[in-house]
PDB file of C-alpha atoms in Angstrom:
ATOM      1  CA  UNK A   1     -16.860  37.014 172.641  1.00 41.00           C
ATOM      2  CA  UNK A   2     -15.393  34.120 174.305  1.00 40.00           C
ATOM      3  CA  UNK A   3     -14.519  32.332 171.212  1.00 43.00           C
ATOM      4  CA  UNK A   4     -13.043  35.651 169.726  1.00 42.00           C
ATOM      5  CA  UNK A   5     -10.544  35.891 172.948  1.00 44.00           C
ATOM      6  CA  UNK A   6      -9.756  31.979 172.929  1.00 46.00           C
ATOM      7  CA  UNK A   7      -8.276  32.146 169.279  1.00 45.00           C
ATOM      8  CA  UNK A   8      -7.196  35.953 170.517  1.00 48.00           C
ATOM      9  CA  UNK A   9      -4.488  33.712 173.015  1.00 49.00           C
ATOM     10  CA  UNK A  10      -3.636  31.231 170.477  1.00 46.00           C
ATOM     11  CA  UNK A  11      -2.882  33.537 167.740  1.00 41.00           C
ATOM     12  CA  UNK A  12      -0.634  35.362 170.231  1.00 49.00           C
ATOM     13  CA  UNK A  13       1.100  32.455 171.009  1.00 46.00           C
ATOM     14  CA  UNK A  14       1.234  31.136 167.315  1.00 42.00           C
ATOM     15  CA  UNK A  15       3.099  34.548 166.806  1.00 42.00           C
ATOM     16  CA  UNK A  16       5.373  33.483 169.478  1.00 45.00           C
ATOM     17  CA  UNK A  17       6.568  30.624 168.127  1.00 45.00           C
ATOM     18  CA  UNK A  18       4.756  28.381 169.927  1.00 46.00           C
ATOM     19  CA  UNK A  19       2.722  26.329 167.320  1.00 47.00           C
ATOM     20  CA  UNK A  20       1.408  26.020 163.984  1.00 50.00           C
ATOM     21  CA  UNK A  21      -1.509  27.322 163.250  1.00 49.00           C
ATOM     22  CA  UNK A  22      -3.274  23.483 162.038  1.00 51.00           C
ATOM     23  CA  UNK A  23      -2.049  22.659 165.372  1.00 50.00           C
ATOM     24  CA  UNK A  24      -3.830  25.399 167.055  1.00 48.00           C
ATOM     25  CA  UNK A  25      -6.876  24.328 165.194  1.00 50.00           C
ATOM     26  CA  UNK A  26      -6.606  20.898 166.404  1.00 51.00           C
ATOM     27  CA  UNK A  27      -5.804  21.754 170.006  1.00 51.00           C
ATOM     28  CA  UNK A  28      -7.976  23.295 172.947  1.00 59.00           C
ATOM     29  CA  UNK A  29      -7.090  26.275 174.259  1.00 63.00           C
ATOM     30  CA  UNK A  30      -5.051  24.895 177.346  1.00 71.00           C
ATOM     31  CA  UNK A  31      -3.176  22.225 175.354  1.00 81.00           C
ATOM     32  CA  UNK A  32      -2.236  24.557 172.451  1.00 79.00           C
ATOM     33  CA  UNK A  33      -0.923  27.226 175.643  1.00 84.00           C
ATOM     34  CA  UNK A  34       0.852  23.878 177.330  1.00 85.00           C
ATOM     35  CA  UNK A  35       2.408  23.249 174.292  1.00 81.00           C
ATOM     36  CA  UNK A  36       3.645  26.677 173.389  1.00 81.00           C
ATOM     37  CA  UNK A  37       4.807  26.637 177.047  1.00 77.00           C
ATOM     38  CA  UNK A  38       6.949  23.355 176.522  1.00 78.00           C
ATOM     39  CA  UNK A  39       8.366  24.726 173.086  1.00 79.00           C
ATOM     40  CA  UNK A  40       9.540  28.005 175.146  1.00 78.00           C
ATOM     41  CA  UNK A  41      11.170  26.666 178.245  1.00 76.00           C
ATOM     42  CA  UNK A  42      13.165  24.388 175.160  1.00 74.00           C
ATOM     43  CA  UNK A  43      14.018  27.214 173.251  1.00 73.00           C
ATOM     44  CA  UNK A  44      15.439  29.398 175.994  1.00 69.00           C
ATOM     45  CA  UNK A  45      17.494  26.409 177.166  1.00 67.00           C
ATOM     46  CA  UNK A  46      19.508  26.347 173.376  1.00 64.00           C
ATOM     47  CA  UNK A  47      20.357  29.922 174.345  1.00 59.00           C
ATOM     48  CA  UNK A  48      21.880  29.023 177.542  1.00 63.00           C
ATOM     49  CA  UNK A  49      25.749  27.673 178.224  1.00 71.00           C
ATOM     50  CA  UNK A  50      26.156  26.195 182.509  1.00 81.00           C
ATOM     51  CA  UNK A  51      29.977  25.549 181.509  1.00 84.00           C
ATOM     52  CA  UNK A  52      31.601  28.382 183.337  1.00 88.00           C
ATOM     53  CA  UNK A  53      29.136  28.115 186.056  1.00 87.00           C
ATOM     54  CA  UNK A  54      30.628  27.135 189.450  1.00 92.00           C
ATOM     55  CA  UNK A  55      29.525  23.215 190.453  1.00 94.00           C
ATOM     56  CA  UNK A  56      29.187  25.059 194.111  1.00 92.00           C
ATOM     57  CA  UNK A  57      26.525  27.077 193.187  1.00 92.00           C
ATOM     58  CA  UNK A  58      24.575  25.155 190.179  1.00 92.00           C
ATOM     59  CA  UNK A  59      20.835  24.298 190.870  1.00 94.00           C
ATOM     60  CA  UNK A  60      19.843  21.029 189.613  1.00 96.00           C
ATOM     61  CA  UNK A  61      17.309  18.608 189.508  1.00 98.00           C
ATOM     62  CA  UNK A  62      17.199  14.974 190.083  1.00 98.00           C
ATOM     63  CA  UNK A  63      14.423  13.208 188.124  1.00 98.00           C
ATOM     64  CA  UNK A  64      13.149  10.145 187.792  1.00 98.00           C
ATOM     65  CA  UNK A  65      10.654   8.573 185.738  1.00 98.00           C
ATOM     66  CA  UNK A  66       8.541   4.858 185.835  1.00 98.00           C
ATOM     67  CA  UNK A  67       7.358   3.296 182.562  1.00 98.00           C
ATOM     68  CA  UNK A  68       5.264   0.816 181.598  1.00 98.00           C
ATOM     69  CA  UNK A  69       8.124  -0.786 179.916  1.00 96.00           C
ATOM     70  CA  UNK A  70      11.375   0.133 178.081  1.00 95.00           C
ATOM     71  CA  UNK A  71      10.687   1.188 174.550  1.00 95.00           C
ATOM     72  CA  UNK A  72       8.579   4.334 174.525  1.00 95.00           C
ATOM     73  CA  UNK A  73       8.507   4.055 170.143  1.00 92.00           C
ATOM     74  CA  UNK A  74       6.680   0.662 170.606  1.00 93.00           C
ATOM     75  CA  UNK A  75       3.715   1.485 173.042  1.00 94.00           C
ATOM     76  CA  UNK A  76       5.268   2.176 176.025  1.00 97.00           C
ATOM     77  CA  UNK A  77       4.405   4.812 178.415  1.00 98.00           C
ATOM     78  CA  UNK A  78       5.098   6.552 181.466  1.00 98.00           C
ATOM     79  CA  UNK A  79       3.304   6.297 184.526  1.00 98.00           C
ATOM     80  CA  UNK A  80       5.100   8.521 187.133  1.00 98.00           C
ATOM     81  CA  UNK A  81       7.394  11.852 187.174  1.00 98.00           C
ATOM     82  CA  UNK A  82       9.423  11.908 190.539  1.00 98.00           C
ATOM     83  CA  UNK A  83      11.750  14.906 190.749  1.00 98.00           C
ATOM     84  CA  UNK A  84      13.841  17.364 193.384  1.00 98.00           C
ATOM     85  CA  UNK A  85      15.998  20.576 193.406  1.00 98.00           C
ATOM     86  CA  UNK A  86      19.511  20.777 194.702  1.00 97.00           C
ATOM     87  CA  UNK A  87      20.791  24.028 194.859  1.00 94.00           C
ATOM     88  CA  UNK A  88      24.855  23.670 195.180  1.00 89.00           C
ATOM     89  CA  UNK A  89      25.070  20.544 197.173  1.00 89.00           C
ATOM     90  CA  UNK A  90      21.924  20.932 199.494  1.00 95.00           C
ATOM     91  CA  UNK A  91      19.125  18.966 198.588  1.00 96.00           C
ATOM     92  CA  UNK A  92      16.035  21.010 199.058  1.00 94.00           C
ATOM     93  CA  UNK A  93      13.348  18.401 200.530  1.00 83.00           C
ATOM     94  CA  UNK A  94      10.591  20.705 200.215  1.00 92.00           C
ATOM     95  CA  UNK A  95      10.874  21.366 196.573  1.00 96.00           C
ATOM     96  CA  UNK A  96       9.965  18.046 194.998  1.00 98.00           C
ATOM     97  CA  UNK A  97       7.571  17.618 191.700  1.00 98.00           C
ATOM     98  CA  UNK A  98       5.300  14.079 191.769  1.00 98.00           C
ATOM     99  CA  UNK A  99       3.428  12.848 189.659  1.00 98.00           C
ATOM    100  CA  UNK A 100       0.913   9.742 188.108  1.00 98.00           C
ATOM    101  CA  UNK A 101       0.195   9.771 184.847  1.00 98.00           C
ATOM    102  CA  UNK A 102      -2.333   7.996 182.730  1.00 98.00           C
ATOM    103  CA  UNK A 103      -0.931   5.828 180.236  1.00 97.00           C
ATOM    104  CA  UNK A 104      -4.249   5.535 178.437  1.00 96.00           C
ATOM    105  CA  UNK A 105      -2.875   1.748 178.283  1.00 96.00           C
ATOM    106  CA  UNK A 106      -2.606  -1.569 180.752  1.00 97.00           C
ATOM    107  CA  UNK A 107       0.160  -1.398 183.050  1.00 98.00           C
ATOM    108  CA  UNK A 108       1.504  -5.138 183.235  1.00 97.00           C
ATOM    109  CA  UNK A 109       1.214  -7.159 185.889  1.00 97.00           C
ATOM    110  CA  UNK A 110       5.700  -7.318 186.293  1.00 97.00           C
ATOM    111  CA  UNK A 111       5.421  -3.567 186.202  1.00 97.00           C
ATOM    112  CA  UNK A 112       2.863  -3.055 189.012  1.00 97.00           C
ATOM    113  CA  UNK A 113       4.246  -5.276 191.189  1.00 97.00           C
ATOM    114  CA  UNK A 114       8.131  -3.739 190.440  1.00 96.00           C
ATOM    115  CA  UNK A 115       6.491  -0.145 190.961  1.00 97.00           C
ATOM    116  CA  UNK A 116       3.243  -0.598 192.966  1.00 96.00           C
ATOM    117  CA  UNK A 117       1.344   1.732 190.305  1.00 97.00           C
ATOM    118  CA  UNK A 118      -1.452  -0.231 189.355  1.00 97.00           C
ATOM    119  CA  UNK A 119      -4.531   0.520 186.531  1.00 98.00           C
ATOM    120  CA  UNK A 120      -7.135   1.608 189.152  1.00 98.00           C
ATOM    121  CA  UNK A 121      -4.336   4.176 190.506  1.00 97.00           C
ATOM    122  CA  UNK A 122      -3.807   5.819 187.267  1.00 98.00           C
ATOM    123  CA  UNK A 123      -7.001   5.903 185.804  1.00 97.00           C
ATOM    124  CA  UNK A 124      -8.019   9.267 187.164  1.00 96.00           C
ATOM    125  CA  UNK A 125      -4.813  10.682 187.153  1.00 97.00           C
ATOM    126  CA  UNK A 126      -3.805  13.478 184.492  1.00 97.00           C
ATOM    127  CA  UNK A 127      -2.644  13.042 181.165  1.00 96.00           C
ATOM    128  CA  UNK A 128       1.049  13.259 179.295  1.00 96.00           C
ATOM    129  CA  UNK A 129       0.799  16.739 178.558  1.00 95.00           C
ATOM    130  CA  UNK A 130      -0.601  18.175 181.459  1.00 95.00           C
ATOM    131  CA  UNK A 131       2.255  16.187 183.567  1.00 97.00           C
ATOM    132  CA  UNK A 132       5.174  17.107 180.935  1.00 96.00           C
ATOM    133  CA  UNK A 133       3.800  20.677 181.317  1.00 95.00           C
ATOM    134  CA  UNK A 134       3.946  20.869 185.563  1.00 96.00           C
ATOM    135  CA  UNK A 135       7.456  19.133 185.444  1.00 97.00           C
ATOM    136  CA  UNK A 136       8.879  21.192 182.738  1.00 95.00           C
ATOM    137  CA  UNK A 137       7.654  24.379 184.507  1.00 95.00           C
ATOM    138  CA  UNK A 138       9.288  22.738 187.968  1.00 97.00           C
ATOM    139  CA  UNK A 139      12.688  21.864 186.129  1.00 96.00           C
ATOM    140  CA  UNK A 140      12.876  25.679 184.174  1.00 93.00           C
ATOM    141  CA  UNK A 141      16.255  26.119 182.710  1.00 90.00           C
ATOM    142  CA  UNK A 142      18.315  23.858 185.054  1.00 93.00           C
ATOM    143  CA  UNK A 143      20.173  20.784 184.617  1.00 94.00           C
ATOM    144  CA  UNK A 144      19.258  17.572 185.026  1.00 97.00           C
ATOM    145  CA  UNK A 145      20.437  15.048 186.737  1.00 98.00           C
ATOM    146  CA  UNK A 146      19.376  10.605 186.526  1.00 98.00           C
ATOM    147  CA  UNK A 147      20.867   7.213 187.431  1.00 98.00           C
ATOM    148  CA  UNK A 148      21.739   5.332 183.689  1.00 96.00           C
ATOM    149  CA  UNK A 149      19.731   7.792 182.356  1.00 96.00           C
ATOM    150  CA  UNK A 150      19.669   6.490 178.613  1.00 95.00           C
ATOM    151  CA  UNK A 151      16.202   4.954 179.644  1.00 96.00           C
ATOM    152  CA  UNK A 152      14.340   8.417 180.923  1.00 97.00           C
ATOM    153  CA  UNK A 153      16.104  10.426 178.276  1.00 96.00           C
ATOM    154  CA  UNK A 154      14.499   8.065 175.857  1.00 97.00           C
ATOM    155  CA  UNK A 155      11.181   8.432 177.004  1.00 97.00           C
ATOM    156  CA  UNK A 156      11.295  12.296 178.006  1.00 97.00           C
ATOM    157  CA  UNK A 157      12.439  12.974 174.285  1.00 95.00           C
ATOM    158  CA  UNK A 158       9.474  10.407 172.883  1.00 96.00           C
ATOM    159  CA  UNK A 159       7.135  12.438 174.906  1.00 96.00           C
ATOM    160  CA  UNK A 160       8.339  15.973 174.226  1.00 95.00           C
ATOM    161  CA  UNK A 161       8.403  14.851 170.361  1.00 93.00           C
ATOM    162  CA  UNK A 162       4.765  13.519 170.634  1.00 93.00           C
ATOM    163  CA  UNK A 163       3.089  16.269 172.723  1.00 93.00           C
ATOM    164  CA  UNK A 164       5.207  19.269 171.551  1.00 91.00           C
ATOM    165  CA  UNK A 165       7.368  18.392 168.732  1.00 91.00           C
ATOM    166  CA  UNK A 166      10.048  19.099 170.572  1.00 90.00           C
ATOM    167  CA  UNK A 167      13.343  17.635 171.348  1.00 90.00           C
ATOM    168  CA  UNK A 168      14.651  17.866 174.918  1.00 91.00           C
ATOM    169  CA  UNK A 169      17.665  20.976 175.249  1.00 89.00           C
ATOM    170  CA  UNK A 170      18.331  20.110 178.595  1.00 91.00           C
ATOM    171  CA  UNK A 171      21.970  18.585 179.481  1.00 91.00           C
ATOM    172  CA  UNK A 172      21.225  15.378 181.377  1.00 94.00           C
ATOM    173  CA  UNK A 173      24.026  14.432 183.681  1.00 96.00           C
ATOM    174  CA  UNK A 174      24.400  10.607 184.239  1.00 97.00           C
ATOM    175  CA  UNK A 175      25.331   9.812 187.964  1.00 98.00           C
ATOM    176  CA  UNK A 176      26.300   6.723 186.574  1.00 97.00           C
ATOM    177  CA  UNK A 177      28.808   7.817 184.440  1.00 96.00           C
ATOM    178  CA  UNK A 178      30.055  10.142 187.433  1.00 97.00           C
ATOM    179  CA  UNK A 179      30.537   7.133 189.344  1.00 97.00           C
ATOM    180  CA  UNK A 180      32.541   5.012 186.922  1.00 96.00           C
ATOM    181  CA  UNK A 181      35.028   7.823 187.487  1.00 95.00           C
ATOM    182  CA  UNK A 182      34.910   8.153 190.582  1.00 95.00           C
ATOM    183  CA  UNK A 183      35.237   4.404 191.895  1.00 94.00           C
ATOM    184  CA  UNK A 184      36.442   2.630 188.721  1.00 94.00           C
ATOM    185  CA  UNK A 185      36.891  -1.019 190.089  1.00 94.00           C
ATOM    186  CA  UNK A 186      33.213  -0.986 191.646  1.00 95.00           C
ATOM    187  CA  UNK A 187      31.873  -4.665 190.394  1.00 94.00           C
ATOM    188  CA  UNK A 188      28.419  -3.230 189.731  1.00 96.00           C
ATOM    189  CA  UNK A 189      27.320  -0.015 188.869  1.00 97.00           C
ATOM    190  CA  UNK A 190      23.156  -0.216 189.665  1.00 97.00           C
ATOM    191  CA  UNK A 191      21.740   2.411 192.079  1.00 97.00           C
ATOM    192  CA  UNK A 192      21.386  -0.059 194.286  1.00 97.00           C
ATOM    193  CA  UNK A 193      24.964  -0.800 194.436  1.00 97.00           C
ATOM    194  CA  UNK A 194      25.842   2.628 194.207  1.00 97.00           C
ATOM    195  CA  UNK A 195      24.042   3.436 197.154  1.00 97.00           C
ATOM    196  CA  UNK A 196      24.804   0.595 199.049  1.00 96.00           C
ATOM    197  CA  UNK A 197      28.713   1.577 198.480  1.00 95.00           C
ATOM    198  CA  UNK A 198      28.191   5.643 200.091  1.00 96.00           C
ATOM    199  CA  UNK A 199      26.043   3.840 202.837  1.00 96.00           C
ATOM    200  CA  UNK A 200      23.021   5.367 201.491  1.00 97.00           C
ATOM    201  CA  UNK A 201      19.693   3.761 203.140  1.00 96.00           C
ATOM    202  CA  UNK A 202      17.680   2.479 200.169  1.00 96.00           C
ATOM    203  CA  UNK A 203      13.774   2.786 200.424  1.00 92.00           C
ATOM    204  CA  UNK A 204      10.970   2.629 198.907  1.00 90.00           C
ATOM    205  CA  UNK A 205      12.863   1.397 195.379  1.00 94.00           C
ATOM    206  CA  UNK A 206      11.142   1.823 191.794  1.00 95.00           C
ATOM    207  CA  UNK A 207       8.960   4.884 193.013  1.00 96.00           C
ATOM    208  CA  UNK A 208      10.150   8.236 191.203  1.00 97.00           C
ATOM    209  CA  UNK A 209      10.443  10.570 193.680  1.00 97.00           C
ATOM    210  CA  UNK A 210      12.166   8.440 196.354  1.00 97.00           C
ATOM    211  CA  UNK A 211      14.528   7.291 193.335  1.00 97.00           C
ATOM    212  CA  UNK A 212      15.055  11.000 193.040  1.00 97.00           C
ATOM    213  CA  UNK A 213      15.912  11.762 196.418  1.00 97.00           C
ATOM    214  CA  UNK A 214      17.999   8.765 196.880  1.00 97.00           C
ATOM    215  CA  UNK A 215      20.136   9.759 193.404  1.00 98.00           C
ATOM    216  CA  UNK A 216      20.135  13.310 194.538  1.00 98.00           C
ATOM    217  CA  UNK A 217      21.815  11.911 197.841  1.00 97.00           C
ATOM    218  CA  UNK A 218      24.118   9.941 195.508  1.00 97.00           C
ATOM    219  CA  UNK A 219      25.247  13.398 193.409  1.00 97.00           C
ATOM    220  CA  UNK A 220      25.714  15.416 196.899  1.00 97.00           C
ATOM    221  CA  UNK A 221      28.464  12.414 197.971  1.00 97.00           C
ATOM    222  CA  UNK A 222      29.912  12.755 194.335  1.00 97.00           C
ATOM    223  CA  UNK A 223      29.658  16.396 194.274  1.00 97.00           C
ATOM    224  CA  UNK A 224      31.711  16.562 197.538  1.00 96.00           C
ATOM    225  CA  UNK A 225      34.307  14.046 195.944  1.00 96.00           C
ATOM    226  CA  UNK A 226      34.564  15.915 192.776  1.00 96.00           C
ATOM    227  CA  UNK A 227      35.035  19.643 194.518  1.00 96.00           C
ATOM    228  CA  UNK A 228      37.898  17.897 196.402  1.00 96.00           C
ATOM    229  CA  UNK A 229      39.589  17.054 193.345  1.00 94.00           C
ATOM    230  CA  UNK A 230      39.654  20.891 192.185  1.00 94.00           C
ATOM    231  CA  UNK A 231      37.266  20.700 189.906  1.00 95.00           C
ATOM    232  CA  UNK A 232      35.249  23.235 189.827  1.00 94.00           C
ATOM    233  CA  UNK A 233      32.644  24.050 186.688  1.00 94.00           C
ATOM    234  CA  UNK A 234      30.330  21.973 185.087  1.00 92.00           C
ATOM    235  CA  UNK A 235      32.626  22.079 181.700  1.00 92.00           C
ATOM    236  CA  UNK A 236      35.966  20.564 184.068  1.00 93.00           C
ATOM    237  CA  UNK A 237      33.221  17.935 184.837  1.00 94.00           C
ATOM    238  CA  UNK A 238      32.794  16.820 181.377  1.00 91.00           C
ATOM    239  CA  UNK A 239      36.224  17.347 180.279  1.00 91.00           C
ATOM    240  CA  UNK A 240      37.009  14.722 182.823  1.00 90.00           C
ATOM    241  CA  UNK A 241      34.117  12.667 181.857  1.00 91.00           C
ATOM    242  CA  UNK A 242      34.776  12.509 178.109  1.00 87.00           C
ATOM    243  CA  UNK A 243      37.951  11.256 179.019  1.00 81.00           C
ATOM    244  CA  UNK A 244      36.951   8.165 180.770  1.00 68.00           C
TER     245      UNK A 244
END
């Protein structure tokens, strides 16, 4: 009877979209419900437009991610989710999302010293999925904000594709780009340097929640500058942006 009700779930969720049925075949019963999970929260986000909505009240969150390297098509994995919510310009401290992952690979020895995540640290922790899974259910249908955020794009897209065949809906808003507006003549534009100019206190660099909070400091200083400048939705934002 167990069996019966297992592929009872997964049918329902096939039904819902959520995944082929060789996939289901292929999958466990909490992986195939992860994955039909994932493919949800990405499908609701197509439906949804944060253009009109007011920069005053938009929740966001701030992620960060570590890697074992930069090219996530060529081996590379990640080893750490850091994230945390901002409603409107408050950063809400107590909602944060953290998180090792096991890369099911060697971390090298540059990478573990940069980050401080090292093989015997990750080898018990949980796996891609289950991690994508608890920080797509913590980001829901918000935006997201990262520092140059080409890099964790890149890998959150390489992992959505390879877990859920899925590619990531979620707007990604680059504080970087945000502060080559803002401060155009700025001679380097690292987070370090962009922290250092708002007189941010930098700690605990290269791990991905304190990156997070420190970046989400970074948007509340921008956010501030940007209301002041009448700007007031998230589609003035990028009009201003894709001008620049």
């Amino acid at each position: 009877m167990k069996d019966q009700k297992g592929v009872g779930r997964m049918w329902n969720l096939y039904k819902m979209g959520g995944f082929t049925p060789a996939i289901a075949s292929m999958l466990g019963s909490q992986n195939a419900q992860q994955m039909a999970f994932i493919r949800n929260v990405n499908k609701e986000q197509r439906k949804q437009s944060m253009f009109d909505m007011p920069l005053r009240e938009l929740e966001v969150v701030v992620f960060d991610l570590e890697t074992t390297g930069f090219y996530p098509n060529n081996g590379d994995e990640i080893i750490s989710f850091g994230a945390v919510l901002l409603r409107g310009g408050e950063i809400a401290e107590s909602e944060t999302f953290y998180s090792l992952v096991n890369p099911k690979r060697k971390i090298p020895k540059a990478i573990i010293e940069l980050t401080g995540i090292t093989n015997e640290m990750v080898q018990d922790a949980p796996d891609l999925m289950q991690v994508l899974h608890d920080f797509m259910e913590f980001v829901g249908r918000r935006l997201l904000i990262a520092h140059a955020s080409g890099h964790d794009k890149q890998f959150l897209n390489a992992a959505l594709w390879r877990t859920s065949k899925v590619n990531l809906n979620h707007r990604v808003l680059d504080t970087m780009m945000v502060a080559k507006w803002l401060e155009p003549n700025l001679s380097g534009y690292s987070l370090d340097d962009l922290l250092d100019s708002c007189c941010i206190p930098i700690t605990d660099r290269h791990h991905a929640l304190q990156d997070s909070i420190m970046t989400a400091k970074l948007w509340q200083n921008y956010l501030a500058r940007i209301l002041e400048r009448n700007i007031t939705t998230l589609g003035d934002l990028y009009a201003y942006l894709s001008k620049h």
